[in-house]
PDB file of C-alpha atoms in Angstrom:
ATOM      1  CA  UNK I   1       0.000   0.000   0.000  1.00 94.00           C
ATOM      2  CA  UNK I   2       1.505   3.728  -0.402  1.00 96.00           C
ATOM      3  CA  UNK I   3      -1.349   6.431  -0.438  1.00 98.00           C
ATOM      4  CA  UNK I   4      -0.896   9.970  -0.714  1.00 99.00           C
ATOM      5  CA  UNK I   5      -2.086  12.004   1.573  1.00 98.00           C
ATOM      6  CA  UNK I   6      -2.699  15.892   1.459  1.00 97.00           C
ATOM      7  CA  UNK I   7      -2.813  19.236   4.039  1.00 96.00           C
ATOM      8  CA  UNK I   8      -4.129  18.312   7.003  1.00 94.00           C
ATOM      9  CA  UNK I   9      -5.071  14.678   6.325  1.00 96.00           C
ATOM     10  CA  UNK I  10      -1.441  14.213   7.631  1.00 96.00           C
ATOM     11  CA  UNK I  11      -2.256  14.916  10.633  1.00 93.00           C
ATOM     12  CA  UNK I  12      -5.094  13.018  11.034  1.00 94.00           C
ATOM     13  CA  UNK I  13      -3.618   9.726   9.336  1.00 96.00           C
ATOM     14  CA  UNK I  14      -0.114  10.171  10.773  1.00 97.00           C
ATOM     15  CA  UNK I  15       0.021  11.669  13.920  1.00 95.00           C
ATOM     16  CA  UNK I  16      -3.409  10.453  15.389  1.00 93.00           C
ATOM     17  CA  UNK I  17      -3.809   7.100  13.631  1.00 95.00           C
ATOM     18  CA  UNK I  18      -0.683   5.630  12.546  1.00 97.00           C
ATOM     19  CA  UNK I  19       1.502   7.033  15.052  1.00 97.00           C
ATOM     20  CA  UNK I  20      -0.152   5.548  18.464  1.00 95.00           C
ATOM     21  CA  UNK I  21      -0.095   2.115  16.525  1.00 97.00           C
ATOM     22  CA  UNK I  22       3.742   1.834  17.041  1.00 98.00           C
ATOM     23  CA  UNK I  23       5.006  -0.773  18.972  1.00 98.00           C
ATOM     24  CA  UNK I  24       8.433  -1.218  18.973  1.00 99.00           C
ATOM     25  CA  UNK I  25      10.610   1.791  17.613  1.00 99.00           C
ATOM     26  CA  UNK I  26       9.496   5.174  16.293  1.00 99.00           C
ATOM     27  CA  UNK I  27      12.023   7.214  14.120  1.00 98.00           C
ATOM     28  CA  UNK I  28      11.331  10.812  13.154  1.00 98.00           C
ATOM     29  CA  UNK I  29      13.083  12.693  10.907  1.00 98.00           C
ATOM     30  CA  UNK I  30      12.904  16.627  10.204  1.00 97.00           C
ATOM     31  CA  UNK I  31      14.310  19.743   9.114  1.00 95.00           C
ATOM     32  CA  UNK I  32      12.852  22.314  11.459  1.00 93.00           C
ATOM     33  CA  UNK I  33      10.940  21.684  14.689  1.00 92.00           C
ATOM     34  CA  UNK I  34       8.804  23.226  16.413  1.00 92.00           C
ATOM     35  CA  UNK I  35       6.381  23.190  19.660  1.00 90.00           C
ATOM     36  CA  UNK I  36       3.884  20.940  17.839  1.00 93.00           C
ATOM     37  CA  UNK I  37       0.852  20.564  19.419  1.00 92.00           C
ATOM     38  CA  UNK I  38      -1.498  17.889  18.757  1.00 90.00           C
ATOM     39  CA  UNK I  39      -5.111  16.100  19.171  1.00 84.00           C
ATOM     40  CA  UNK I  40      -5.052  13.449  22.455  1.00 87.00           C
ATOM     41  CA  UNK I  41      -8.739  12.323  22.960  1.00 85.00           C
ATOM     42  CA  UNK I  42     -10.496  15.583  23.151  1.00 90.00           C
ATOM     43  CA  UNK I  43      -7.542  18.141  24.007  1.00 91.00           C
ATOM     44  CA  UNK I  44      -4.330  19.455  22.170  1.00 91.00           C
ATOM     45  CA  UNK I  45      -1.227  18.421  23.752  1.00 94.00           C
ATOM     46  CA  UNK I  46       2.697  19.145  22.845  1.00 95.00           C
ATOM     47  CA  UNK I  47       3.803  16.290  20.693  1.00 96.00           C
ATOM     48  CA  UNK I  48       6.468  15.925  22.883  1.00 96.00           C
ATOM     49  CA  UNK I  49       4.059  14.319  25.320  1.00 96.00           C
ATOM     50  CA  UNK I  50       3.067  11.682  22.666  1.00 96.00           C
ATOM     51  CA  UNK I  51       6.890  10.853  22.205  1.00 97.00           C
ATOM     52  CA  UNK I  52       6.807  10.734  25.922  1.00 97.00           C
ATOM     53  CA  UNK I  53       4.168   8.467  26.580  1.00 97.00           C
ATOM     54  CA  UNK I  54       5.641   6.342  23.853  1.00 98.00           C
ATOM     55  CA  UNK I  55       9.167   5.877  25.167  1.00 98.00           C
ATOM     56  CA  UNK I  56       7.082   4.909  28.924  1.00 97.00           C
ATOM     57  CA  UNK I  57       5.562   2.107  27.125  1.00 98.00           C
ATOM     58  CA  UNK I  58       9.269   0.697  26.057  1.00 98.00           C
ATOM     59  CA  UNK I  59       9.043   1.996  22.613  1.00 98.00           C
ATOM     60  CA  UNK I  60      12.718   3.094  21.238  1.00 98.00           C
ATOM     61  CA  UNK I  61      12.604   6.853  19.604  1.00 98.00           C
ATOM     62  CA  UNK I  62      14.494   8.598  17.511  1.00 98.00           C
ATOM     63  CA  UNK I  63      14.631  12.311  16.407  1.00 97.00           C
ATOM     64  CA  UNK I  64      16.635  13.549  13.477  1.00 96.00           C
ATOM     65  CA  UNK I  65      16.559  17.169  13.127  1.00 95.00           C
ATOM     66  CA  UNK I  66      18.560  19.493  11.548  1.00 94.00           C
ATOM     67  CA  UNK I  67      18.715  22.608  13.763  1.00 88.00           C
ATOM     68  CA  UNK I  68      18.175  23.749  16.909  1.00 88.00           C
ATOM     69  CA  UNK I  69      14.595  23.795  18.154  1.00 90.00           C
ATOM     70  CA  UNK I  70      13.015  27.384  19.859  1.00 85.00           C
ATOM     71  CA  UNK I  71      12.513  28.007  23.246  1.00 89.00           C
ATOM     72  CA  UNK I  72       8.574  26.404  23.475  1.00 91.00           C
ATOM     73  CA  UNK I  73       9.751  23.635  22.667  1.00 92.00           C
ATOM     74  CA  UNK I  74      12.568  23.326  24.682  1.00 91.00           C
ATOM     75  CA  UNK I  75      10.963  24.343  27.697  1.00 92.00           C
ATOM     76  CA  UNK I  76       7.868  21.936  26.986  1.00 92.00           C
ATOM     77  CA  UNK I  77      10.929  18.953  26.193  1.00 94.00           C
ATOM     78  CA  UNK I  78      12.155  19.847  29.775  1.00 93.00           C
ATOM     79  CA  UNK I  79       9.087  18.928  31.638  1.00 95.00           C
ATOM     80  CA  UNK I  80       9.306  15.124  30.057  1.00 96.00           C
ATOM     81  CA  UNK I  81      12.105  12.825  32.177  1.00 94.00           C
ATOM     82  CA  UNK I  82      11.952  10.185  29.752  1.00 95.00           C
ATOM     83  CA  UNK I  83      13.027  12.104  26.775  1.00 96.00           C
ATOM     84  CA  UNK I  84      15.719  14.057  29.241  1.00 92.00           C
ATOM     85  CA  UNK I  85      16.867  10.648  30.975  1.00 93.00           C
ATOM     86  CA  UNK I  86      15.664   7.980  29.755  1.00 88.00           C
ATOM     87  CA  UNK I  87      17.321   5.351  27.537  1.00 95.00           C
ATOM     88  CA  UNK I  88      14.848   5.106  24.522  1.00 98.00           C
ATOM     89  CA  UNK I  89      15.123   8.394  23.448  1.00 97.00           C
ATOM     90  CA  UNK I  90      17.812   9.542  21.467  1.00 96.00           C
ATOM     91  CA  UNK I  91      17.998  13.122  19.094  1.00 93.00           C
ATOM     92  CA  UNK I  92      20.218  13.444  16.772  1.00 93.00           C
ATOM     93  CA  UNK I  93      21.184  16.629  15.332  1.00 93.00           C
ATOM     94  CA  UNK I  94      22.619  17.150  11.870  1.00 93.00           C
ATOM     95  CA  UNK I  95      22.021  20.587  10.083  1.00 92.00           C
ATOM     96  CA  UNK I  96      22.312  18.819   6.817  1.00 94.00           C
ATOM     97  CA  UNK I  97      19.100  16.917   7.437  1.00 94.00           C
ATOM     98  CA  UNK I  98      16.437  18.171   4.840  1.00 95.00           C
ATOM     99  CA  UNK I  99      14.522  14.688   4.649  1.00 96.00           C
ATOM    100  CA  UNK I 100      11.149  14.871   6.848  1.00 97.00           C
ATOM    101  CA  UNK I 101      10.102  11.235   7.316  1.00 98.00           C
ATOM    102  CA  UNK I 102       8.402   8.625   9.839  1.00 98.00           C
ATOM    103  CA  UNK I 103       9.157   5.176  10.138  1.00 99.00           C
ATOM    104  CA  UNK I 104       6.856   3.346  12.417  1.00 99.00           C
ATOM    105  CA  UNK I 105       8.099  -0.279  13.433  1.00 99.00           C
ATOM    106  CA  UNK I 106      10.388  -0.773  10.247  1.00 98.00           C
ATOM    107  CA  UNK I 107       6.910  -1.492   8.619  1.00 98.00           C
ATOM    108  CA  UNK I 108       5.408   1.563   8.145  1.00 99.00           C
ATOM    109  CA  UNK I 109       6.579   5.017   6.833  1.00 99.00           C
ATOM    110  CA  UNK I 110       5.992   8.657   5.888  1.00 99.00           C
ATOM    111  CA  UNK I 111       8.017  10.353   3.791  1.00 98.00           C
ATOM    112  CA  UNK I 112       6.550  14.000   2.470  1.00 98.00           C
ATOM    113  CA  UNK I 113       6.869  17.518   2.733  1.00 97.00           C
ATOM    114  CA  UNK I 114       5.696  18.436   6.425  1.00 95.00           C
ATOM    115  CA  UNK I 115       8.114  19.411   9.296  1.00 93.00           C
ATOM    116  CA  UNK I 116       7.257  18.682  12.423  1.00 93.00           C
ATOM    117  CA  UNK I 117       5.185  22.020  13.164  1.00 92.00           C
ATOM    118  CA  UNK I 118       2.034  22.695  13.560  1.00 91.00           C
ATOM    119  CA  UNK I 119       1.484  24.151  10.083  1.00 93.00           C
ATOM    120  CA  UNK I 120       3.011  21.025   8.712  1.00 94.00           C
ATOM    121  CA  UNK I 121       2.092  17.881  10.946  1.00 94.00           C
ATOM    122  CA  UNK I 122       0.558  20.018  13.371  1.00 90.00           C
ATOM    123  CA  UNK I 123      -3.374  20.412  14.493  1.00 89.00           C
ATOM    124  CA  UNK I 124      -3.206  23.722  13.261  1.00 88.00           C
ATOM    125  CA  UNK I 125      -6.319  25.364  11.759  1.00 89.00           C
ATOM    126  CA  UNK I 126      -6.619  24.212   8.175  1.00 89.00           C
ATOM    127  CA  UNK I 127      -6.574  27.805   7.016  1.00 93.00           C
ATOM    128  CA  UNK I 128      -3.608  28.589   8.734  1.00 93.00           C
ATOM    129  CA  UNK I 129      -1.501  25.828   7.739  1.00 93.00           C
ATOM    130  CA  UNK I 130       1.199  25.150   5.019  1.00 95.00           C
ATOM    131  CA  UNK I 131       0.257  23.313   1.755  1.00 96.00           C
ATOM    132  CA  UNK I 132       1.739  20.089   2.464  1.00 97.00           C
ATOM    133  CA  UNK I 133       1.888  16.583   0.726  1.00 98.00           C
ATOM    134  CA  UNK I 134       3.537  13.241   1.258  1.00 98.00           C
ATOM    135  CA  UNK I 135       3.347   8.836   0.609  1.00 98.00           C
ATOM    136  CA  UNK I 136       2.393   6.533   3.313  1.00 98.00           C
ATOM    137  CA  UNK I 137       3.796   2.979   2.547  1.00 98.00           C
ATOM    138  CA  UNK I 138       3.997   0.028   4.019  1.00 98.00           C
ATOM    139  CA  UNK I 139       6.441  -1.131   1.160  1.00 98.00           C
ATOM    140  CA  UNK I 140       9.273  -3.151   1.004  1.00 97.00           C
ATOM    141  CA  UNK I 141      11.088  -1.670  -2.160  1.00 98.00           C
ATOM    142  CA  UNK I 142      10.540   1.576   0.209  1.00 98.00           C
ATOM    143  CA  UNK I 143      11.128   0.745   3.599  1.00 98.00           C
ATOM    144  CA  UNK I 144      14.435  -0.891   3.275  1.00 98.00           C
ATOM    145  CA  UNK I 145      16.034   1.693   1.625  1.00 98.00           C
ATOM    146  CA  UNK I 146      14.823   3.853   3.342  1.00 98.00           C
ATOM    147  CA  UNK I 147      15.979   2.292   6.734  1.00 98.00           C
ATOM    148  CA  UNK I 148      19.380   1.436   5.608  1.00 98.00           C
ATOM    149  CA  UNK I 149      19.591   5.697   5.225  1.00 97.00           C
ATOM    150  CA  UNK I 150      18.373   6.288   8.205  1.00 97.00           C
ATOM    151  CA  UNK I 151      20.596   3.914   9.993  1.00 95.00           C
ATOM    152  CA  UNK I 152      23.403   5.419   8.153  1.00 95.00           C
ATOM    153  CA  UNK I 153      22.639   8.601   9.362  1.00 94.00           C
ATOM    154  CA  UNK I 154      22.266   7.342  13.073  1.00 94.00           C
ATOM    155  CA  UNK I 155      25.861   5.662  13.439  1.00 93.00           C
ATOM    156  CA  UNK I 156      27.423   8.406  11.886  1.00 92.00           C
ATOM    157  CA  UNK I 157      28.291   6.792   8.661  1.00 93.00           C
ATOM    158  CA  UNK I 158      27.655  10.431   6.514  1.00 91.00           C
ATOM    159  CA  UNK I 159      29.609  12.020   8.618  1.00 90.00           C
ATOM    160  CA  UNK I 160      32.805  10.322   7.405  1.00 88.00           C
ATOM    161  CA  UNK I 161      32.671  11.882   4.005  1.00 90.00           C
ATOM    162  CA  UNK I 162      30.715  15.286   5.191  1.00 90.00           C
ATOM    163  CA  UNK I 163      32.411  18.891   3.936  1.00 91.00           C
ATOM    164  CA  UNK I 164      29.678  20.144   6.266  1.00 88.00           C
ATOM    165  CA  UNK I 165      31.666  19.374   9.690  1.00 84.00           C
ATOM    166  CA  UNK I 166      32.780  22.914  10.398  1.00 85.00           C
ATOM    167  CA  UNK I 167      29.018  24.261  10.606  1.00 85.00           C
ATOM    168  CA  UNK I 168      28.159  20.628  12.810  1.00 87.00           C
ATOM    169  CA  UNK I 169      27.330  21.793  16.176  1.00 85.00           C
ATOM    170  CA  UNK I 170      27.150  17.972  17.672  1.00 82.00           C
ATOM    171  CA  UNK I 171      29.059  15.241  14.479  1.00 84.00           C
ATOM    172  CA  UNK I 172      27.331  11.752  14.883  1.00 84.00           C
ATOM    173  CA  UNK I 173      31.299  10.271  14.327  1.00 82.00           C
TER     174      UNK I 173
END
């Protein structure tokens, strides 16, 4: 299966459906971030406290971003131990990153156009929020690939060859 999906249908198929169905590792991957909030039952939370509950349930997360996030968000990130202590979260930081992607369980993934913000994954208000588009797939001839990059990235294997090291705040390796 690989479906696109549009505007603010990411939110609703990635962030509240497909994203609470993980079960064993959660990697995200984006350019910019933001203090995201999101829907939670009836109320709008920070995502960080989705990542948060996640990594409580024993579910290994990863987030790839590229720079710095702004204060909101870094306060919010401070009032969640298990992203500041715990062992199953990890960021990484690489200013090169441009890709914005989800891979749920190694079985499912997003790849599209949406940062993690609220105009791009975010609950924003539809007429406030960017014009976004991306693929969901649950592909092999995707995934793999598409894994094997993002593991790459993670142990530090781009950094080897990078010309980018003198504007890395944090290198992998």
């Amino acid at each position: 299966m690989t479906e696109l999906i549009l505007n603010e249908n990411i939110h609703q198929r990635v962030i509240t459906e497909l994203i609470p169905q993980t079960r064993k590792f959660l990697w995200i991957i984006t350019a910019d971030i933001k203090d995201m909030h999101v829907a939670k039952g009836k109320r709008f939370v920070p995502f960080l406290e989705i990542i948060s509950d996640l990594v409580q349930a024993g579910i290994a997360t990863r987030l790839f971003h590229a720079k710095e996030p702004g204060p909101r968000f870094r306060e919010n990130f401070d009032k969640y131990p298990s992203l500041l202590h715990g062992e199953l979260f990890e960021r990484i930081l690489c200013p090169r990153i441009h890709t914005k992607a989800m891979i749920v369980d190694g079985t499912t993934a997003f790849i599209g156009s949406a940062n993690l913000t609220g105009a791009g994954m975010g609950a924003k208000n539809p007429n406030k929020r960017n014009f976004e588009a991306g693929f969901l797939t649950n592909e092999d001839q995707h995934l793999k690939p598409l894994l094997e990059w993002a593991d790459a990235l993670y142990l530090g294997d781009l950094c080897r060859t990078c010309q980018r090291r003198d504007y890395c705040p944090d290198p992998i390796a």
